[in-house]
Coordinates of C-alpha atoms in Angstrom, one line a residue:
X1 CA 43.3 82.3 165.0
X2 CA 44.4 85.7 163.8
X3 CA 46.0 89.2 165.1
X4 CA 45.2 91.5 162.7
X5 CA 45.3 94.3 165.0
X6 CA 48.9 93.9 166.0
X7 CA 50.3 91.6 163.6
X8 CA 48.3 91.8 160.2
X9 CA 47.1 88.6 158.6
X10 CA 50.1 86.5 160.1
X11 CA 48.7 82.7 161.8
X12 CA 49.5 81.4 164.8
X13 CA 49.5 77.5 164.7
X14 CA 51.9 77.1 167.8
X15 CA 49.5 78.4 170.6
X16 CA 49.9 76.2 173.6
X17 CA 53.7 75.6 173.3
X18 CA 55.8 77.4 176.0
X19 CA 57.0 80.8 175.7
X20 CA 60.3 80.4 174.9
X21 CA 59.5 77.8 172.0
X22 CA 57.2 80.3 170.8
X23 CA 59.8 83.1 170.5
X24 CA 62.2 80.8 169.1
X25 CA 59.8 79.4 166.7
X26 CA 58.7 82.3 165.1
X27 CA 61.9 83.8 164.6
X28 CA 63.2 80.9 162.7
X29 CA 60.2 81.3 160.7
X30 CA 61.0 84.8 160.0
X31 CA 64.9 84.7 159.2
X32 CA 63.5 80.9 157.2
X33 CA 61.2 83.3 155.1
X34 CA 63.6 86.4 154.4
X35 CA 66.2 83.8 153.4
X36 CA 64.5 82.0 150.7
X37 CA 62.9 85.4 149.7
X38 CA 66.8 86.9 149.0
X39 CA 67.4 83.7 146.7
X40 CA 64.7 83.9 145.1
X41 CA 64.2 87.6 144.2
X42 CA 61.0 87.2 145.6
X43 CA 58.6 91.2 145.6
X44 CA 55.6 91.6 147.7
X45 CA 52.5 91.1 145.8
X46 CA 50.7 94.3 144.7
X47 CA 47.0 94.4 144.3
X48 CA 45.4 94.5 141.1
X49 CA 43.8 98.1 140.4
X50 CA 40.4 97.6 140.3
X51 CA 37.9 100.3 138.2
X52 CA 35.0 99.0 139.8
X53 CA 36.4 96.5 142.5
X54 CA 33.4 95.9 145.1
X55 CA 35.4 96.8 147.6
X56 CA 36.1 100.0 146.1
X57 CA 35.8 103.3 147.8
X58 CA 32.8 106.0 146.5
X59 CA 31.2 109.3 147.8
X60 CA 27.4 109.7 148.3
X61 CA 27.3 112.7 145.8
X62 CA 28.2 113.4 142.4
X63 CA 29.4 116.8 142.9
X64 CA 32.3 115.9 145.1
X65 CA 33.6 114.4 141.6
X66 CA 32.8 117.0 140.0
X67 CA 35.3 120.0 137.8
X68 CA 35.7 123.2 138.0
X69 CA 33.4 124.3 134.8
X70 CA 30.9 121.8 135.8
X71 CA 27.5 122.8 136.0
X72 CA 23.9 121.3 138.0
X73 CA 20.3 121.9 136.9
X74 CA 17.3 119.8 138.1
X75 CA 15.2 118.4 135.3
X76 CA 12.0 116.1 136.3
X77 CA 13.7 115.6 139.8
X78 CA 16.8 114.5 138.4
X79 CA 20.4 116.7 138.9
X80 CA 21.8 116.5 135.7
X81 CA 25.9 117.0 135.3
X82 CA 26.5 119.1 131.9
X83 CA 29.0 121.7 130.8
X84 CA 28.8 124.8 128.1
X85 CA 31.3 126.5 126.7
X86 CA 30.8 129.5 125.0
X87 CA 32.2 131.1 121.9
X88 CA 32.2 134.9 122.8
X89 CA 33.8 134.6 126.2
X90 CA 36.4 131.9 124.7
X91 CA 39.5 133.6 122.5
X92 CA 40.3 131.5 119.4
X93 CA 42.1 128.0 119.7
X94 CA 44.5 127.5 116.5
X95 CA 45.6 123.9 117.6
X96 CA 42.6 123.3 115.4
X97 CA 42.8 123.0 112.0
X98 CA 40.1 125.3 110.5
X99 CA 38.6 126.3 113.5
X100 CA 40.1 129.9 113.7
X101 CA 38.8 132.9 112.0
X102 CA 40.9 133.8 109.7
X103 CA 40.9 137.7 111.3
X104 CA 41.4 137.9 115.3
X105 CA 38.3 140.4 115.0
X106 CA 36.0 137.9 113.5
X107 CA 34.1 135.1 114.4
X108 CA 31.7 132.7 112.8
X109 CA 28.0 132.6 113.4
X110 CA 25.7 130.0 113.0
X111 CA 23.0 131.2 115.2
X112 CA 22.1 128.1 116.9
X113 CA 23.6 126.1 119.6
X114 CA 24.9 122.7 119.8
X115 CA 23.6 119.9 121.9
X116 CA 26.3 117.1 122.1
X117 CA 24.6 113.4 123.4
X118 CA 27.3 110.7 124.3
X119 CA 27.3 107.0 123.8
X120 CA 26.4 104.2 126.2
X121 CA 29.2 104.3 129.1
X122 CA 30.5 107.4 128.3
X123 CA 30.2 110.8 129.7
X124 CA 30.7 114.8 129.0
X125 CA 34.2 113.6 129.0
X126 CA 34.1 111.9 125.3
X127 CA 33.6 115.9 124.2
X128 CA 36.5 117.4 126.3
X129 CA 38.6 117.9 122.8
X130 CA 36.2 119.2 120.9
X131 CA 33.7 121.8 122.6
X132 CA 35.7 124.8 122.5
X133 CA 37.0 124.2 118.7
X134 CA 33.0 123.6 117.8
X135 CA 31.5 126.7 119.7
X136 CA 34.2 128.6 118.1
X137 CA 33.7 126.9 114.3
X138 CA 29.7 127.7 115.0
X139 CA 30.1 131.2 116.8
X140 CA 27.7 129.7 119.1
X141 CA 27.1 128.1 122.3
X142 CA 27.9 124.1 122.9
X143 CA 26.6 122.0 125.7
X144 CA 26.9 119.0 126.5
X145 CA 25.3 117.0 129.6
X146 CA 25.6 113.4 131.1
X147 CA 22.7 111.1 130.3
X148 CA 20.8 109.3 133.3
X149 CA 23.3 106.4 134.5
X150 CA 26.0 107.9 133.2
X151 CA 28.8 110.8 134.2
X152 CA 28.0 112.6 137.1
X153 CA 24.5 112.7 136.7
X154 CA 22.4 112.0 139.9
X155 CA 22.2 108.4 140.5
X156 CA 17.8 108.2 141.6
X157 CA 15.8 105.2 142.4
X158 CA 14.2 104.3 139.5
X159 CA 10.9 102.3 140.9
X160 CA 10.4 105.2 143.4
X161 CA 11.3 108.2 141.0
X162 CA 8.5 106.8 138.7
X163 CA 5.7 105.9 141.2
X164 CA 2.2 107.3 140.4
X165 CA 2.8 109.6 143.1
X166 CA 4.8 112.2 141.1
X167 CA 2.9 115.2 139.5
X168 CA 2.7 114.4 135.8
X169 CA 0.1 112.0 135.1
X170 CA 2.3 109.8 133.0
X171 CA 5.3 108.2 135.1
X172 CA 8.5 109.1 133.7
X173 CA 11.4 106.6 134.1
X174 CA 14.8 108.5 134.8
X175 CA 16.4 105.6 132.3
X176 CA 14.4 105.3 129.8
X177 CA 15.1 107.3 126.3
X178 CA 12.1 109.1 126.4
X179 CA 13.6 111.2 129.6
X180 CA 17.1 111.6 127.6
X181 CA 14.8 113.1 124.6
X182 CA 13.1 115.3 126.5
X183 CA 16.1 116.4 128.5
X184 CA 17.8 117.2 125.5
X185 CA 14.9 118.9 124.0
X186 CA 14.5 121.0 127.7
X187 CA 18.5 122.3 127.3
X188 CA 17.0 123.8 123.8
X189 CA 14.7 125.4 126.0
X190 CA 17.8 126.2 128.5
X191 CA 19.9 127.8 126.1
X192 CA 16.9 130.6 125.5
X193 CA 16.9 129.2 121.6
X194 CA 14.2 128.3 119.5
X195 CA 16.4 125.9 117.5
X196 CA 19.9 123.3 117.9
X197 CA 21.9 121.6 116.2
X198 CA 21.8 118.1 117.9
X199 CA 25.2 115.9 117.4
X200 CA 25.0 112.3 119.0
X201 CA 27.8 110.1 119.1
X202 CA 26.8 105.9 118.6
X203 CA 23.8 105.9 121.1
X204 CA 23.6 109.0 122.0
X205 CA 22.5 109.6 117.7
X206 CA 19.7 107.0 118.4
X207 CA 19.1 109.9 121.6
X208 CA 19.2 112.6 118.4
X209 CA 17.3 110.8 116.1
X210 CA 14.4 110.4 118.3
X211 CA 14.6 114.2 119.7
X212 CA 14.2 115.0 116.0
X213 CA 10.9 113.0 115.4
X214 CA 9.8 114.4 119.1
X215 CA 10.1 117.9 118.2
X216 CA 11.5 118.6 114.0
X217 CA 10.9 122.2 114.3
X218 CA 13.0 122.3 117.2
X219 CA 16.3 121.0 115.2
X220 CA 18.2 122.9 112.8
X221 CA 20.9 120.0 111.7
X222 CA 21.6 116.5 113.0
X223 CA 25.4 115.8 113.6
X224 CA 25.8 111.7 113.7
X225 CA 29.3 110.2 114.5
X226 CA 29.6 106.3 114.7
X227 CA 26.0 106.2 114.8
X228 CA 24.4 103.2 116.7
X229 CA 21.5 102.8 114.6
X230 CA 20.7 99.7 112.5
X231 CA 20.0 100.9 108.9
X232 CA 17.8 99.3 107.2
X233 CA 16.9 97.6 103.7
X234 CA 18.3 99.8 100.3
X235 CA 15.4 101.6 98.9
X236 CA 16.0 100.2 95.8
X237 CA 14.8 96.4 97.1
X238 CA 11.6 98.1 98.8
X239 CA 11.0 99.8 95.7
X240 CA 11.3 96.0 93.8
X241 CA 8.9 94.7 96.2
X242 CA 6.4 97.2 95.8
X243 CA 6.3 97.5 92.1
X244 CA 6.4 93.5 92.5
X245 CA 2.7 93.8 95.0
X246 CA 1.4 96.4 92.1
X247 CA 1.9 93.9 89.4
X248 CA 0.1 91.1 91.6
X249 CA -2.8 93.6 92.2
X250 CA -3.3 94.3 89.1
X251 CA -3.1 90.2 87.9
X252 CA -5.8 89.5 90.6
X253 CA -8.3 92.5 89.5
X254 CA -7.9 91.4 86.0
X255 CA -8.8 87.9 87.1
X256 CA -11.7 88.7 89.2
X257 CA -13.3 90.9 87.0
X258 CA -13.0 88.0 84.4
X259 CA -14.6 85.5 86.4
X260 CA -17.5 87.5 88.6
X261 CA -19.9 86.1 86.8
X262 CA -19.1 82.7 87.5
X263 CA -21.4 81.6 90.9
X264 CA -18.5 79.2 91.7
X265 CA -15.9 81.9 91.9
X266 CA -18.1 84.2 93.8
X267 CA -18.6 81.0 96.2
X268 CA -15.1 80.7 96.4
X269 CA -13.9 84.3 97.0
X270 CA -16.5 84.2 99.9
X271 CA -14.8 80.9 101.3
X272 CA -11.0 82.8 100.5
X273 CA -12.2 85.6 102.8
X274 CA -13.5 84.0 105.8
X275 CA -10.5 81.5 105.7
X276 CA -8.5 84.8 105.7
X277 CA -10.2 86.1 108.3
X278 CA -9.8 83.1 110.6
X279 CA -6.1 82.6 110.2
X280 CA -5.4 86.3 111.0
X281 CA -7.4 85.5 113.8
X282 CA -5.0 82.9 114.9
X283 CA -2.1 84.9 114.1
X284 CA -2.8 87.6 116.3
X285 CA -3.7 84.5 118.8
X286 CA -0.4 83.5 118.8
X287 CA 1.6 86.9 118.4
X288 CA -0.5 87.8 121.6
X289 CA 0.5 84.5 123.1
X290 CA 3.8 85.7 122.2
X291 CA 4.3 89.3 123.6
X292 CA 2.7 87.4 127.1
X293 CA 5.8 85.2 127.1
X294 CA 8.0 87.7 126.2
X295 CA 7.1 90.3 128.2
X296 CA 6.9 87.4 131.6
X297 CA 10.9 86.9 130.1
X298 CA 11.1 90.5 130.3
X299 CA 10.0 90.7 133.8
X300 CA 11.9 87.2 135.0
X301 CA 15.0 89.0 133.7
X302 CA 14.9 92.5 135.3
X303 CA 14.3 91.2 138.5
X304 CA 17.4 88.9 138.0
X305 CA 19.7 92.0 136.8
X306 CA 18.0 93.9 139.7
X307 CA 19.2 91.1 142.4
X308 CA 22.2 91.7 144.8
X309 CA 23.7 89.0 142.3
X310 CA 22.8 90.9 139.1
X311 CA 24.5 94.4 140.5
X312 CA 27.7 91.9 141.3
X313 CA 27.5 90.8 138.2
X314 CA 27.5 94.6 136.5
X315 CA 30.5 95.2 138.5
X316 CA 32.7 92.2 137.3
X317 CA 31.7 93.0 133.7
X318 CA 33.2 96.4 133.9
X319 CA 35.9 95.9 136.0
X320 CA 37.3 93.3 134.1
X321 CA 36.1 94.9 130.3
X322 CA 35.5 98.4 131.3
X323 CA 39.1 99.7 130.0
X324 CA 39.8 96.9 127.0
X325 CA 36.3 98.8 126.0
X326 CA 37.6 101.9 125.9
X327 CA 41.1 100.9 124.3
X328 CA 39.2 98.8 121.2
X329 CA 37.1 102.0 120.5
X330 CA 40.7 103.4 119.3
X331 CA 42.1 102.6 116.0
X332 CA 45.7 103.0 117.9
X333 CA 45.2 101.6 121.5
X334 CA 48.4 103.0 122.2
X335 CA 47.4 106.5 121.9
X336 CA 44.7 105.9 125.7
X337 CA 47.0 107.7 127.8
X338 CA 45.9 107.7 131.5
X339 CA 44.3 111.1 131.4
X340 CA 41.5 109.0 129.1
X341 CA 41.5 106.1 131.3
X342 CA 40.6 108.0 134.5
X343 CA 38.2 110.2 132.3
X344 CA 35.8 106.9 131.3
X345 CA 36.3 105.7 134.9
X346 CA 36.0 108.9 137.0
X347 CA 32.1 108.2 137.6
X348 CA 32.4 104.5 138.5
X349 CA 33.5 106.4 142.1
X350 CA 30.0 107.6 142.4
X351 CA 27.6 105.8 145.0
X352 CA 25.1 104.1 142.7
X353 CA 26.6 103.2 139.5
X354 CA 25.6 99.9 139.4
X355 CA 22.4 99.6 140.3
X356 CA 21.5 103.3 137.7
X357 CA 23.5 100.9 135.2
X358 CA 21.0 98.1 135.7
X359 CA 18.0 100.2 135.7
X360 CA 19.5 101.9 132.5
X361 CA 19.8 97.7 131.5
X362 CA 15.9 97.2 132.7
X363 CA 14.5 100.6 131.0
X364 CA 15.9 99.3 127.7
X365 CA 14.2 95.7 127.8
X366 CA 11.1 97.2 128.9
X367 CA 10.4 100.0 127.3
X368 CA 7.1 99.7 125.8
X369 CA 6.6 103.8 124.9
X370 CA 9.6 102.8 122.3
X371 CA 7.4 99.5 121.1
X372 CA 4.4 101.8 120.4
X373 CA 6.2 103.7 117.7
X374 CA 7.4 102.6 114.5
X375 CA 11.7 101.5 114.5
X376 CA 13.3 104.4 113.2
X377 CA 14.7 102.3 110.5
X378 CA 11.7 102.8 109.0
X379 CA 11.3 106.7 109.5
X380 CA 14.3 107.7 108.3
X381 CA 13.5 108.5 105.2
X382 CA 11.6 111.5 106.6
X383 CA 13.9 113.1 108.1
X384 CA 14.3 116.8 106.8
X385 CA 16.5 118.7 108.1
X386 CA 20.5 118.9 107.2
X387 CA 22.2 115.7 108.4
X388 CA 26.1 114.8 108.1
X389 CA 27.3 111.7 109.4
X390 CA 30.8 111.2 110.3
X391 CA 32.4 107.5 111.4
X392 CA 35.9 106.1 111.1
X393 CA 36.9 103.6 109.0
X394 CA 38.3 101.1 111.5
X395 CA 35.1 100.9 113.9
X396 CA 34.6 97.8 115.6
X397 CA 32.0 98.6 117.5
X398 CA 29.2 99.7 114.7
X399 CA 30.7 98.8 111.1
X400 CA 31.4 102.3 108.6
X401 CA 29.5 100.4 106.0
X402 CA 26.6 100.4 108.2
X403 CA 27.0 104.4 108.5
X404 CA 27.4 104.6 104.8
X405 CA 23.8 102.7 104.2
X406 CA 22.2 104.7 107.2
X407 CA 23.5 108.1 105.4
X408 CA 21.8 106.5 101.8
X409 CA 18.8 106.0 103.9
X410 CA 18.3 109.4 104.9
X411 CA 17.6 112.0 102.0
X412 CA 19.7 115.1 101.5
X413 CA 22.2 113.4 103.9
X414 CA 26.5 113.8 104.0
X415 CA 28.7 111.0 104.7
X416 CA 32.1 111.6 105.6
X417 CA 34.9 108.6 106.6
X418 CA 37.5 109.3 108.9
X419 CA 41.0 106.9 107.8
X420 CA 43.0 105.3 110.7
X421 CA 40.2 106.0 113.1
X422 CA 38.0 104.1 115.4
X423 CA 34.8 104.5 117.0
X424 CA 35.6 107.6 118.7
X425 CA 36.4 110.4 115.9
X426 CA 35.8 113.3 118.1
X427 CA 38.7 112.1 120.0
X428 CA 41.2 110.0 118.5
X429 CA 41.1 112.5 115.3
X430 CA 39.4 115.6 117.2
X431 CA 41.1 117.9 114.5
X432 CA 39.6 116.3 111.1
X433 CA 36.2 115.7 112.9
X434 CA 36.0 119.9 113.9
X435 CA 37.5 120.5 110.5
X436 CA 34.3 118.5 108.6
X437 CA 31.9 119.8 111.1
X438 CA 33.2 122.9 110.3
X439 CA 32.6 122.6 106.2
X440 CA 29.5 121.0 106.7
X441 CA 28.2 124.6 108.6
X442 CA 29.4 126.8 106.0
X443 CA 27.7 124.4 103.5
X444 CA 24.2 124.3 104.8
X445 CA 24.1 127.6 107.1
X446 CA 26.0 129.7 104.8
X447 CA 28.1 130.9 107.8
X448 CA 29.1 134.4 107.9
X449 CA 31.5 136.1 109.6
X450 CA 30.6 138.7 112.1
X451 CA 32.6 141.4 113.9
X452 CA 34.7 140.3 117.2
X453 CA 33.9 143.3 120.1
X454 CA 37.2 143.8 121.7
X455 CA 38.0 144.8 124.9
X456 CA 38.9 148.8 125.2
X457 CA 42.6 149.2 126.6

């Protein structure tokens, strides 16, 4: 038996003995207790700080949370968090390295906006350093907004948000890519501009990428930083295995018109065929057998990661990894000052989290609108607008020679490397990052500089 109310979590094993021996009992327990805690330098125990403790306290809606230059709009029923900053109402910040006109009358002009996309976990936060040094740099406007699941984006119901019910004919999952593609493409449509430049940082580039092949007149540039996105073989083996199937083709006409007058070839090349036929038969059999068992796995694993047990799950993972996350995405750990720390875990307070996090988990497994459309591996290679690509060299999280292939992949493109940086350039080296973004402008744009309208006095 316990008193919490009067006497916290302290037990009472002596109920029954008389009062006296009560009183007595329990003081010699106390002065027994604060004795051995003065010889032993005994502290009380503090509790662990938790990030994402289940226990932990959170508010119904994201705009309690939210800053003072934070900004709402509704897109397909969904409140999405983003902030702009804009070049002509901000004066010129000299902190960074190349990013000030070099005449307090002048500005650059690039004529199109920027559209910055965040990695998985992260929020608007990841651009704090960098948006008023890049709308200065471009003379234009810069936005950025918090993906579904993430930031202070509205947290929706994923399964009810989707239901035939809604308007549009084909349901449109909050969490799935396709709604951060058109998102991105509708802030295009926000910004009054007919083009933007799109930059995407680790999965937030897939986000570009795909935007891109959605709408290419609706890009001007694409801005990759630690890009998430696999890259694929060299050309220069796909060009040895084509010129390889050329040769064969050319063996095999060469053969067949040699021998088509022979009965017993003809017989045979008839036999060839239908064999062919049947075993492609079975193939697709058995690739159809399976996508049945894949897509059953598919389905046994959502509903697991949607169970009460799943969302628990979630928020072990990130309470316990969350911040180590954050701190190996740094080439100097020691440089994650608090102000970072609260910045990543600011939206874990938002009613939701876990379960948007497992949808976001879900949409990815089963997205089959992705599965319809080549990998982009493959469709790099058309990609024809300006692209630079920027990583660090000390990423553990995607490798800089896999940004180095990905940038040989796509033609026309820029690599840049980043020394003693991480996964997070924009951040950990927010100067050199504005500085290249800012070359790679004048390169391709030809950006001019244009007179500053000052203020009468």
């Amino acid at each position: 038996m316990s008193i919490n109310g009067l006497c916290g979590n302290h037990q009472f094993p002596f109920v029954g003995l008389p009062k006296s021996q009560k009183f007595s009992h329990n003081r010699k327990s106390l002065v027994g207790l604060h004795f051995k805690e003065q010889l032993q330098g005994a502290k009380p125990k503090q509790k662990t700080k938790q990030i994402a403790g289940i226990d932990q306290e959170e508010v119904d809606g994201p705009t309690v949370l939210a800053d003072s230059d934070s900004c709402f709009c509704e897109f397909n029923g969904v409140q999405l968090h983003h902030k702009i900053c804009d070049a002509e109402l901000s004066p010129p910040d000299t902190s960074i390295e190349g990013s000030a006109p070099q005449s307090p009358n002048y500005t650059k002009r690039v004529n199109f906006p920027m559209i910055l996309l965040h990695g998985f976990g992260a929020s608007v936060f990841s651009w704090n350093r960098v948006m008023k040094p890049l709308a200065q740099v471009a003379g234009s406007k810069v936005l950025a907004f918090d993906r579904p699941a993430f930031g202070l984006t509205s947290r929706v119901n994923a399964i009810k948000h989707s239901s035939p019910g809604n308007q549009d004919s084909r349901p449109l999952n909050p969490y799935s890519m396709l709604f951060s593609v058109l998102a991105t493409l509708y802030f295009i449509d926000f910004l009054a501009a007919e083009k933007a430049i799109l930059v995407g940082h680790s999965a937030g580039a897939l986000v570009a990428v795909d935007a891109y092949f959605e709408a290419p007149e609706r890009v001007a540039a694409l801005i990759l930083v630690a890009p998430a996105i696999f890259a694929p073989l060299t050309m220069q083996n796909i060009a040895k295995n084509n010129q390889a199937g050329t040769e064969n083709e050319v063996q095999r006409n060469s053969s067949d018109l040699k021998t088509s007058g022979n009965l017993f070839f003809r017989l045979r090349s008839i036999l060839s065929k239908f064999t062919k036929i049947i075993a492609e038969a079975i193939v697709h059999m058995v690739k159809g057998m399976a996508s049945m068992i894949n897509s059953l796995y598919k389905k046994a694993l959502s509903a697991i990661l949607r169970s009460t047990l799943g969302v628990m799950v979630i928020r072990m993972i990130i309470n316990k990894f969350g911040i180590p996350a954050v701190r190996s995405a740094w080439y100097d750990s020691n440089q994650v000052s608090d102000h970072v720390v609260q910045g990543y875990t600011k939206p874990l307070k938002v009613k939701g989290w876990d379960k948007a996090l497992v949808e976001f988990t879900v949409a990815m497994l089963t997205d089959s609108a992705s599965e319809l459309k080549p990998p982009v591996a493959k469709k790099l290679s058309e990609i024809s607008c300006p692209v630079l690509i920027v990583t660090g060299d000390t990423d553990r999280l995607v490798p800089s020679w896999n940004s180095e292939k990905l940038s040989r992949a796509i033609p026309g493109s820029h690599f840049e490397l980043i020394k003693n940086c991480g996964h997070l350039p924009q951040e950990e080296k927010a100067d050199e990052f504005v500085s290249i973004v800012d070359k790679f402008l004048q390169r391709v744009f030809g950006v001019a500089e244009e007179p500053r309208l000052q203020a009468v006095t």
